[in-house]
Coordinates of C-alpha atoms in Angstrom, one line a residue:
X1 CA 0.0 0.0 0.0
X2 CA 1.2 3.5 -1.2
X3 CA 1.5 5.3 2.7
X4 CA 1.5 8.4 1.6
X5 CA -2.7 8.3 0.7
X6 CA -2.9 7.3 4.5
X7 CA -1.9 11.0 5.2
X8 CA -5.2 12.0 4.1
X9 CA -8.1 9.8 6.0
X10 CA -7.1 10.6 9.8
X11 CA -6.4 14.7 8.2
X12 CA -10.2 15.1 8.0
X13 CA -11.2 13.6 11.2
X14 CA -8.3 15.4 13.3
X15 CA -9.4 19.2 11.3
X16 CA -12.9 18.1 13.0
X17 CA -11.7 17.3 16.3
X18 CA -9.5 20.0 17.0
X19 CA -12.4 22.1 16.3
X20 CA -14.4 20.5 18.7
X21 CA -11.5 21.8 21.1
X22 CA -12.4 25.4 20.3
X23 CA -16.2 25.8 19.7
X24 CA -17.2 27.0 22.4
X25 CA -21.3 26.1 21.1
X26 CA -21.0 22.5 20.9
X27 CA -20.4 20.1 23.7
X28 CA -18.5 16.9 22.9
X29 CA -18.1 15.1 19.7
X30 CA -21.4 16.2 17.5
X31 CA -23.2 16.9 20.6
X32 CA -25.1 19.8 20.4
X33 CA -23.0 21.2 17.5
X34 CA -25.8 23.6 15.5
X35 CA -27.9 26.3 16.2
X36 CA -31.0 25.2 15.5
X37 CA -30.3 21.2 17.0
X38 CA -29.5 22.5 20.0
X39 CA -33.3 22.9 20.4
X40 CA -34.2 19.5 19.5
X41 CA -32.0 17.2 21.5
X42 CA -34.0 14.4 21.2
X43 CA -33.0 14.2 17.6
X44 CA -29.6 15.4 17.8
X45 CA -26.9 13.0 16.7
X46 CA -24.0 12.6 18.8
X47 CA -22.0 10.4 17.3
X48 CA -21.8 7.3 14.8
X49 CA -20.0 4.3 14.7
X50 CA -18.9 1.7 11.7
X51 CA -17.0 -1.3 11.6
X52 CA -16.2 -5.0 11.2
X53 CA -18.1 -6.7 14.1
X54 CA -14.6 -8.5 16.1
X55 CA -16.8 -10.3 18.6
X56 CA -15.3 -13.7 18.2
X57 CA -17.1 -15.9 15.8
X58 CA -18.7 -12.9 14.4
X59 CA -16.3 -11.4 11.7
X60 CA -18.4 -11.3 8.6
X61 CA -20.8 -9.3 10.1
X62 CA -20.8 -5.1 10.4
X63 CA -21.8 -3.3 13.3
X64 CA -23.3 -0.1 13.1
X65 CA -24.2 2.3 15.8
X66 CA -26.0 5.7 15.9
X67 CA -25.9 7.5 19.1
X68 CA -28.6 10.0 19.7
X69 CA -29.7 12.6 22.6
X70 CA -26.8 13.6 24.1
X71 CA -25.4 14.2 27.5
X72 CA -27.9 12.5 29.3
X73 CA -28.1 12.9 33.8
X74 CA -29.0 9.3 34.4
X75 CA -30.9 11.0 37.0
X76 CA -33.1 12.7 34.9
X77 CA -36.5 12.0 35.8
X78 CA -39.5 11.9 35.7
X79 CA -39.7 11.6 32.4
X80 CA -36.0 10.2 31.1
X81 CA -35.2 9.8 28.0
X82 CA -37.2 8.8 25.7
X83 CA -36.6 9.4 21.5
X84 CA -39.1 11.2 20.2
X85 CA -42.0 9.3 18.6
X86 CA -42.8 11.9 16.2
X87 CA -39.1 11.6 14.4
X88 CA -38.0 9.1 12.4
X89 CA -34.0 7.7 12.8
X90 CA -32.3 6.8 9.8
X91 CA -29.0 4.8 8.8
X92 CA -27.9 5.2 5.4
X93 CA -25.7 3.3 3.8
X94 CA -24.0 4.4 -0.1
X95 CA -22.7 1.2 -1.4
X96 CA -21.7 2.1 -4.5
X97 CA -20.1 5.4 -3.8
X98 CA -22.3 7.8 -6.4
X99 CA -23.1 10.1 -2.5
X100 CA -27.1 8.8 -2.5
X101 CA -28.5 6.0 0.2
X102 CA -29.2 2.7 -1.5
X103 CA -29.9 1.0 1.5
X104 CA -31.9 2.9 4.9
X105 CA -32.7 1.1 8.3
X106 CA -35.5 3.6 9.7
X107 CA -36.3 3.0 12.9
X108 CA -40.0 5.1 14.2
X109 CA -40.7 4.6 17.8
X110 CA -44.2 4.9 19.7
X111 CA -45.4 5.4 23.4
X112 CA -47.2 3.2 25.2
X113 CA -48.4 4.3 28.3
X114 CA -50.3 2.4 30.7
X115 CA -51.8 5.3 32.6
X116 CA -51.4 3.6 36.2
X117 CA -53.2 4.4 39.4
X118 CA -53.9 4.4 43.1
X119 CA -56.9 4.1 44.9
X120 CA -57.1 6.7 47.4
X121 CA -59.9 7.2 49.6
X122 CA -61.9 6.1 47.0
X123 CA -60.8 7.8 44.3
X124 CA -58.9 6.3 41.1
X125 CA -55.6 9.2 41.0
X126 CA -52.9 8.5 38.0
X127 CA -49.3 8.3 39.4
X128 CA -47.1 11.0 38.2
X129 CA -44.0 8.1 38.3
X130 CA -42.5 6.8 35.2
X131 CA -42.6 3.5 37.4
X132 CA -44.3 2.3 40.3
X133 CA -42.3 -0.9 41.2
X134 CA -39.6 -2.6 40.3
X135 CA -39.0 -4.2 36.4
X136 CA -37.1 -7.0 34.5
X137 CA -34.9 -8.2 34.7
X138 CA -36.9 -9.4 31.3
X139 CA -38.3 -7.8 28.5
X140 CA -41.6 -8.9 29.3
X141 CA -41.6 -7.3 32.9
X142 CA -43.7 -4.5 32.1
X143 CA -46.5 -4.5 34.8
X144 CA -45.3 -1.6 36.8
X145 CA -43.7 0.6 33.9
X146 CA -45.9 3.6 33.4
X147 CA -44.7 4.4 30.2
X148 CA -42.6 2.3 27.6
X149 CA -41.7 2.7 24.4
X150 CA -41.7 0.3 21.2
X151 CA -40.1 0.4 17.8
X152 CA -40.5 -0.7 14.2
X153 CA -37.2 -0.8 11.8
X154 CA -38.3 -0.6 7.8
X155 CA -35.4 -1.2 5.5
X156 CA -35.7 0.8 2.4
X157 CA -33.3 0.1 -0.9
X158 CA -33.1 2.8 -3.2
X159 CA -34.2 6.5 -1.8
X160 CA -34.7 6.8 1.2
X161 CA -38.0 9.0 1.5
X162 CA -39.2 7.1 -2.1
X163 CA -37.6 3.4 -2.1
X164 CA -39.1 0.2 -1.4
X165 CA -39.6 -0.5 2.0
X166 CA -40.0 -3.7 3.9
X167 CA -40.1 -4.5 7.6
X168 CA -37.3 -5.9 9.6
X169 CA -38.8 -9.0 11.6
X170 CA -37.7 -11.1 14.9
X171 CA -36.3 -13.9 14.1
X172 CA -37.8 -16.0 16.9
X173 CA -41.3 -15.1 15.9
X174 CA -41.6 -13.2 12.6
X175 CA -43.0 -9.8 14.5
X176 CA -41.8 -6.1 13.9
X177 CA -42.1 -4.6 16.9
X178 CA -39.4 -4.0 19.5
X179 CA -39.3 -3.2 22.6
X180 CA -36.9 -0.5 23.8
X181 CA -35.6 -1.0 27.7
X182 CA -36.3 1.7 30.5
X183 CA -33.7 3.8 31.1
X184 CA -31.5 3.4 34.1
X185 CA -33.7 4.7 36.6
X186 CA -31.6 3.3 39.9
X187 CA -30.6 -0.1 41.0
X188 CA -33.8 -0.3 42.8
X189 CA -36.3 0.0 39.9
X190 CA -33.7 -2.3 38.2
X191 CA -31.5 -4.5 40.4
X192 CA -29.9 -6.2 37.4
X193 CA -30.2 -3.8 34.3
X194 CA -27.3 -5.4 32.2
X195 CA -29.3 -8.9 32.3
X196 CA -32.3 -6.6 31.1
X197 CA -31.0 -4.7 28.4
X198 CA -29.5 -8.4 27.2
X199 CA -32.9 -9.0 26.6
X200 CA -33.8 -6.7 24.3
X201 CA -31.3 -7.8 21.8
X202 CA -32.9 -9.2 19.0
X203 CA -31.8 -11.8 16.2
X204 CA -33.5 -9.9 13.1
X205 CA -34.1 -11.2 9.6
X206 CA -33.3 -8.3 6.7
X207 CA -35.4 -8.2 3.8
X208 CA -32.9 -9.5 1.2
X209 CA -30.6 -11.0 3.4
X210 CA -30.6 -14.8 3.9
X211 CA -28.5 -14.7 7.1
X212 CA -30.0 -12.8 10.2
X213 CA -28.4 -10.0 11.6
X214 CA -28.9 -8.7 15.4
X215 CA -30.6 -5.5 16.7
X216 CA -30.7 -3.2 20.2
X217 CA -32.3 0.2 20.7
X218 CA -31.5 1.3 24.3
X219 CA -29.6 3.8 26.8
X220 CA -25.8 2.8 27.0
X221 CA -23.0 4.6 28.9
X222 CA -21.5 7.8 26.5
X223 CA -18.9 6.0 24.8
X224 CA -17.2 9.5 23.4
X225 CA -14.4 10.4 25.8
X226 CA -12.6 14.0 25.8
X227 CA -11.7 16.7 28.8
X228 CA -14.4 18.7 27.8
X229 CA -14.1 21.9 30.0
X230 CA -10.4 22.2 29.6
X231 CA -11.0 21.9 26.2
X232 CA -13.7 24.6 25.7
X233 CA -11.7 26.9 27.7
X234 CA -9.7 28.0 24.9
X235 CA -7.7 24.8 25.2
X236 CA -6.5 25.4 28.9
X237 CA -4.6 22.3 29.0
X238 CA -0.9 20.8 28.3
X239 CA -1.6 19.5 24.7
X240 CA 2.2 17.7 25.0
X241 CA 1.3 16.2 28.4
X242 CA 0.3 12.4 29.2
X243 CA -2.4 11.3 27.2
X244 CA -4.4 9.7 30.3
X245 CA -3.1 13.3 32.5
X246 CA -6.9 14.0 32.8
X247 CA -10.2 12.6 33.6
X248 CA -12.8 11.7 31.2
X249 CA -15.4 14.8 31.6
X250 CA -17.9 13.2 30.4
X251 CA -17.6 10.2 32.1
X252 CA -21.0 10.1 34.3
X253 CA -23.1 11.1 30.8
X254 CA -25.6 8.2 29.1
X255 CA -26.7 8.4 25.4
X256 CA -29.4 6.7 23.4
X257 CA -27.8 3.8 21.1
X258 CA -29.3 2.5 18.0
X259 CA -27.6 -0.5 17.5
X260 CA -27.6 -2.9 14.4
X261 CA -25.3 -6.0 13.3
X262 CA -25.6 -6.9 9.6
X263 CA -23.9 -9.9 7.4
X264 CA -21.1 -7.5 5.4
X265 CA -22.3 -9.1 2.5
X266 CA -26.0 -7.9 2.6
X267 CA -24.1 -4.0 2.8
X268 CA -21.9 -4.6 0.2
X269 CA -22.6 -4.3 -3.8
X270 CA -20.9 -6.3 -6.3
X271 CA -16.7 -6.0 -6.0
X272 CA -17.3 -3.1 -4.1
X273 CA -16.4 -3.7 -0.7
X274 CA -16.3 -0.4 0.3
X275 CA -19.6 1.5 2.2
X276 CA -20.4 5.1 3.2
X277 CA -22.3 5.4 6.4
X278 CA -24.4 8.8 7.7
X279 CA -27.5 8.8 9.9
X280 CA -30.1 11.6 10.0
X281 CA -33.1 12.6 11.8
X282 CA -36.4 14.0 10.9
X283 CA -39.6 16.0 11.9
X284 CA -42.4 16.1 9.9
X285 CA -42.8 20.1 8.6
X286 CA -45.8 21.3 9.7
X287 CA -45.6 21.1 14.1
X288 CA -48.7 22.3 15.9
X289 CA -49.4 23.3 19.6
X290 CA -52.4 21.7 21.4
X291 CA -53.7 25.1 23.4
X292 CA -55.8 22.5 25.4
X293 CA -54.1 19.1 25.7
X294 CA -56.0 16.0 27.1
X295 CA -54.9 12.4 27.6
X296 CA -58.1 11.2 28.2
X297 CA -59.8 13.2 25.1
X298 CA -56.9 12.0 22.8
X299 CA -55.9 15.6 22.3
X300 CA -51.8 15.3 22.3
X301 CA -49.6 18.5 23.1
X302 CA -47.8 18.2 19.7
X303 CA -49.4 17.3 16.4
X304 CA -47.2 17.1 13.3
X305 CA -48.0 17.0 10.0
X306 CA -46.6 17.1 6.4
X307 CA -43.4 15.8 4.7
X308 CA -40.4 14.9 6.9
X309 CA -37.5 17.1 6.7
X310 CA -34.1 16.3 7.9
X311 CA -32.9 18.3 11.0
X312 CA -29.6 16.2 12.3
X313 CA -27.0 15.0 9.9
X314 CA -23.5 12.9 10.9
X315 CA -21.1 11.1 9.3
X316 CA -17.4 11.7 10.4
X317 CA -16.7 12.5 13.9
X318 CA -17.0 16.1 14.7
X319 CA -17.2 17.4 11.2
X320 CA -20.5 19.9 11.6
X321 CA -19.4 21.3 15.2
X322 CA -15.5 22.1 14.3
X323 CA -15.1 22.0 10.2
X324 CA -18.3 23.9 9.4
X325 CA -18.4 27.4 9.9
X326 CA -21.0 28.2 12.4
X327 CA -23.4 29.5 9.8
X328 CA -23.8 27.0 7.9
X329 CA -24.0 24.5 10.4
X330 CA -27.9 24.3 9.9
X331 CA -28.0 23.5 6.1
X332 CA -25.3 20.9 7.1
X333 CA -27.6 19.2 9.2
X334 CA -30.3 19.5 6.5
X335 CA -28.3 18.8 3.4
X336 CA -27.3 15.2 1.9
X337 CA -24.0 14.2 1.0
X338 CA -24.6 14.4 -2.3
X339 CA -24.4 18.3 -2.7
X340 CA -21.5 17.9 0.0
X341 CA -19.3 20.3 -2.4
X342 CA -20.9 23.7 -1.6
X343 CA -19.0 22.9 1.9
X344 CA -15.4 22.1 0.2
X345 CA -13.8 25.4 1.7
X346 CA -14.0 24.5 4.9
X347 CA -11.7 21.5 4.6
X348 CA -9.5 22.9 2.0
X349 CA -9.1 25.9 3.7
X350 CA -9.8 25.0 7.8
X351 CA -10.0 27.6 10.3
X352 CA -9.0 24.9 13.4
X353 CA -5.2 25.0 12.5
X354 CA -5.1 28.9 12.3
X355 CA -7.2 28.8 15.7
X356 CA -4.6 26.7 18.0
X357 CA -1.3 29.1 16.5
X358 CA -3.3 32.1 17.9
X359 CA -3.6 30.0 21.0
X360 CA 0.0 28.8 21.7
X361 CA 2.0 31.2 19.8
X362 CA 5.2 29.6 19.3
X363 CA 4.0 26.7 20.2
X364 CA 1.6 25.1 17.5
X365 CA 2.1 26.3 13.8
X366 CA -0.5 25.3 11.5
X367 CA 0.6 23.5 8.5
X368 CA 1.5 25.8 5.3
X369 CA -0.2 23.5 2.6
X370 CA -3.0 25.3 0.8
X371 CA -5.7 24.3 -0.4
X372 CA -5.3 21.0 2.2
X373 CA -5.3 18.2 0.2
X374 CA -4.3 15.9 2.8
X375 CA -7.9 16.5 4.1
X376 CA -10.1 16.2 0.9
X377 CA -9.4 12.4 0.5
X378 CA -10.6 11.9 3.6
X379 CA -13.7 14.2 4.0
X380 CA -14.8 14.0 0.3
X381 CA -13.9 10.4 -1.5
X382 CA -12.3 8.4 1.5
X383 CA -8.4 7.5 0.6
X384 CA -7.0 6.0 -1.9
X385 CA -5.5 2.3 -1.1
X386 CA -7.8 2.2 2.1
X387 CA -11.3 3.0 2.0
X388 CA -12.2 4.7 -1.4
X389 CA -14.8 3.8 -3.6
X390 CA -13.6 2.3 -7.2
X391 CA -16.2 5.2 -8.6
X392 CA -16.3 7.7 -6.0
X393 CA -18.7 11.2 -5.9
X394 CA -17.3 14.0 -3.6
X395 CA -19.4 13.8 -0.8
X396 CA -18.4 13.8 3.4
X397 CA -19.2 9.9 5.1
X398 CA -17.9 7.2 7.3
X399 CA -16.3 5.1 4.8
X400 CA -15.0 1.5 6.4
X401 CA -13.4 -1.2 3.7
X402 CA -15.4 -4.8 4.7
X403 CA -12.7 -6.2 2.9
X404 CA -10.2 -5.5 5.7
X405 CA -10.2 -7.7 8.6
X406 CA -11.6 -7.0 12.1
X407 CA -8.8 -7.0 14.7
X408 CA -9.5 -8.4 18.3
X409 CA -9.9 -6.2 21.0
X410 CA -6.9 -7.3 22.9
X411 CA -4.7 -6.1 19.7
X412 CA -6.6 -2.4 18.6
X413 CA -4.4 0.4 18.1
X414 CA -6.1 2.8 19.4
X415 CA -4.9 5.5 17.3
X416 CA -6.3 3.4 14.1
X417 CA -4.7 4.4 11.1
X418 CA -2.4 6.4 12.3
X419 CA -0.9 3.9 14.7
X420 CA -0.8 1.4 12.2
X421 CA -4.4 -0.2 12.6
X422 CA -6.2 0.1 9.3
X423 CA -9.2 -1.6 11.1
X424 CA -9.9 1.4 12.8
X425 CA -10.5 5.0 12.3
X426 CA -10.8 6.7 9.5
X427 CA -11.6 3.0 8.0
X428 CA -15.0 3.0 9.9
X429 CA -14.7 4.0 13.4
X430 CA -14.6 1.9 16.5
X431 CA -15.7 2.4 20.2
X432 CA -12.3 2.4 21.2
X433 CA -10.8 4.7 18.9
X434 CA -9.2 8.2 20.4
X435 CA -10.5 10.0 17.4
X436 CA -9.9 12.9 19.7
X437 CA -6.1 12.8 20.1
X438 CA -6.3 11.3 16.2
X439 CA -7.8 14.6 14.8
X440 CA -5.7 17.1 17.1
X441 CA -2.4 15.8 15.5
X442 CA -3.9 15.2 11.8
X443 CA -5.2 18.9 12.2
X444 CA -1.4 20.0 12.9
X445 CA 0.1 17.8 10.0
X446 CA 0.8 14.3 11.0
X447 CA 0.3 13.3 7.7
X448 CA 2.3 15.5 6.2
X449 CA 6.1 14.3 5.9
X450 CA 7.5 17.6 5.0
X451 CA 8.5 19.2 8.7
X452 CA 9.3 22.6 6.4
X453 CA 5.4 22.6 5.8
X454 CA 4.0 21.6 8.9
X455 CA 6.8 22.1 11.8
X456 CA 4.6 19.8 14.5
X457 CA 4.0 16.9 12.3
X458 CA 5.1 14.1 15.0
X459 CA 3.8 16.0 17.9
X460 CA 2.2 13.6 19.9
X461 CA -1.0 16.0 20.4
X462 CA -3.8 15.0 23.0
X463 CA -6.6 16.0 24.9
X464 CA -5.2 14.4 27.8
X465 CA -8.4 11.8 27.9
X466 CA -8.0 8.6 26.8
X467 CA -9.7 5.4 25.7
X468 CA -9.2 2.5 24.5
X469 CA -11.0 -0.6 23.2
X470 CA -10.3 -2.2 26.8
X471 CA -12.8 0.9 28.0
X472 CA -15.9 -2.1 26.1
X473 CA -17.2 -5.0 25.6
X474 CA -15.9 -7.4 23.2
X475 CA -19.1 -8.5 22.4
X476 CA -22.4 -7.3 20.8
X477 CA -23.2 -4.6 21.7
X478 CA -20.1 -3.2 22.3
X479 CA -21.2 0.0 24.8
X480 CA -21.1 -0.4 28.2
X481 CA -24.3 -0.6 30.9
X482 CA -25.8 2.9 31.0
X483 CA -24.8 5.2 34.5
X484 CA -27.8 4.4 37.0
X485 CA -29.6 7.5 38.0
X486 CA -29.3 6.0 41.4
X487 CA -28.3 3.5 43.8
X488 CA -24.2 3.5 43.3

């Protein structure tokens, strides 16, 4: 393999990262990283993950993860945290590499609410309690959950707002609804949540797929690790120090994790082993504002209405909160990757480089290569040798190679790429990746041999947060047991 295209994959991710340093709007990875999201976190994407599945026994598969509704208190109540049922989730997946979806997993989610009550002094009064009682450790244990949620997956090949759309079904009993678990309320609504969430995983059958795949919707401890308040403060830290020198900010955060595990050969098209990944959320248009809302006359708070528009876009790791400019952060979170040129100044010419000179004068010096070509591969067409499509269309993605072999979790590098891992990031990305430190020293020029254009090009750049793939499971599902909002 040619080395000197692997300057260009890990150059994109690292100009997004180091941004995420400086933006001062956003809060971790994608979290929170536009304007107008900000206001809908229940359909922000936080981050999104790709990769061969290296569970033992499990290598032909791919395991895809979309993380949604960011930095959750698992103390949150009453009401949790719950996805929003009148959204729809999306995975997309460009196999091919023409920049359009040719296969969707859309996963819609309902409410069910049981509407449970006391008897007092003769009176029937609903509880205002999410729960009155403990539940699980199964699935089935729902008897004192006040509200739950369910959820249908629809595979869609071709477009995915006009393709054809089938339902994903359980493959113990042919049905196509899920249930999602509770939250992690406390250990004593849920002594033994890790034995419940285990069963909500689901062995799934894909339309056109003969081999089944494997499914879980559910809250998970925040996998994304980064010293967040250092960071935001103008990068008030020692970015030469230790790269575990400082605690994981983060660290007592939950997220929302869709969750899927597909046969690579059911992704895949043809020869092309290559895929593009991106998930998106949308809201139907048209919202309207019960004045008067009544459960028991059906009148709900919120009725939508009209065509669904797309209001939270990710692909690559920090890309909207650090490489976009701050106004158009909104039409990236609304666009498709197909019309991803309109946004190729920002990587050619990135602001995040210029930003950390101004900040440690004499310290960092920003790379002297213009327009940054060691970036486009990366953020445009995936690179060359690794992960890039035979026919590729410009357009920004998580591009992972299915034809390179998973690596076990004892032996991840993880600095992926750039420490010599092709399984990992910017092929795909995996839990364990440090896409942080990754993007801080890519940002600066590590991919970039010539120390006369970019003077820190082996500075061993970091956040001073680390993680590592022995931070998760080995197995499916990979993210660890959600923080309990009580009880520890």
């Amino acid at each position: 393999m040619n080395t000197r295209h692997l300057r260009t994959p890990l150059a994109i991710g690292i100009a997004a990262v180091c941004g995420s340093l400086l933006c001062t709007t956003s809060q971790a990875s994608s979290h929170r990283e536009a304007p107008f999201i900000s206001n809908l976190p229940k359909v922000d994407a936080t981050d999104l993950y790709a990769f061969r599945s290296y569970e033992p026994g499990r290598e032909g598969y791919v395991t895809l993860i979309a993380d949604y509704f960011p930095l959750q208190d698992a103390y949150g109540g009453p009401n949790y945290f719950d996805l929003d049922k009148n959204a729809v989730y999306d995975i997309h997946i460009d196999n091919n590499g023409d920049a359009k979806e040719d296969i969707t997993y859309r996963i819609q989610f309902d409410d069910i609410v049981q509407d449970l009550a006391l008897e007092i002094e003769g009176k029937t009064v609903s509880v205002p309690l999410k729960n009155i009682g403990p539940i699980g450790p199964d699935k089935d244990d729902t008897d004192n959950l006040n509200v739950r949620q369910q959820y249908k997956v629809t595979q869609i090949m071709g477009g995915s707002n006009r393709g054809k759309k089938r339902a994903v079904k359980n493959a113990m009993d042919g049905s196509t609804v899920f249930r999602k678990p509770a939250d992690y309320i406390g250990t004593k609504s849920l002594s033994d949540y890790e034995s419940y969430a285990q069963s909500h995983i689901y062995d799934v059958m894909l339309p056109h797929c003969p081999d089944p795949g494997r499914l879980f919707v559910g809250q998970r401890k925040e996998p994304f690790v980064v010293n967040l308040g250092e960071v935001f403060d103008l990068v008030n830290l020692n970015p030469l120090g230790a790269v575990d020198a400082k605690p994981n900010t983060i660290a007592d955060k939950n997220i929302t994790s869709i969750i899927m595990e597909v046969p690579a050969h059911c992704l895949t098209k043809g020869k092309e082993s290559v895929i593009g990944a991106w998930t998106t959320a949308s809201v139907r248009q048209l919202q309207f504002f019960h004045p008067h809302p009544d459960f028991d006359k059906g009148k709900a708070p919120l009725l939508s209405a009209g065509p669904w528009t797309q209001v939270s876009r990710l692909g690559m790791p920090l890309v909207n909160e650090v490489v976009i400019g701050l106004k158009d952060k909104d039409k990236f979170n609304a666009s498709k990757p197909k019309h991803d040129a309109q946004f190729l100044d920002y990587v050619t010419n990135p602001t995040i480089p210029e930003l950390l000179e101004i900040l440690f004068p004499g310290t960092a010096v920003a790379p002297n290569l213009f327009p940054r070509t060691d970036l486009v591969a990366a953020f445009l067409t995936g690179v060359e040798g690794l992960n890039q499509p035979a026919n590729v269309t410009a357009s920004e993605m998580l591009r992972l190679n299915t034809a390179i072999a998973p690596v076990s979790i004892q032996n991840q590098n993880n600095l992926g790429v750039l420490g010599g891992d092709l399984a990992g990031f910017p092929n795909g990305r995996r839990p364990g990746d440090d896409v942080v430190d990754i993007i801080l020293r890519v940002a600066m020029g590590a991919l970039i041999p010539d120390a006369a254009i970019a003077p820190n090009n082996t500075a061993p750049l970091t956040d001073g947060a680390t993680v590592s793939s022995a931070d998760f499971n080995a197995q499916f599902p990979y993210l660890n047991t959600p923080v309990p909002g009580a009880g520890l």
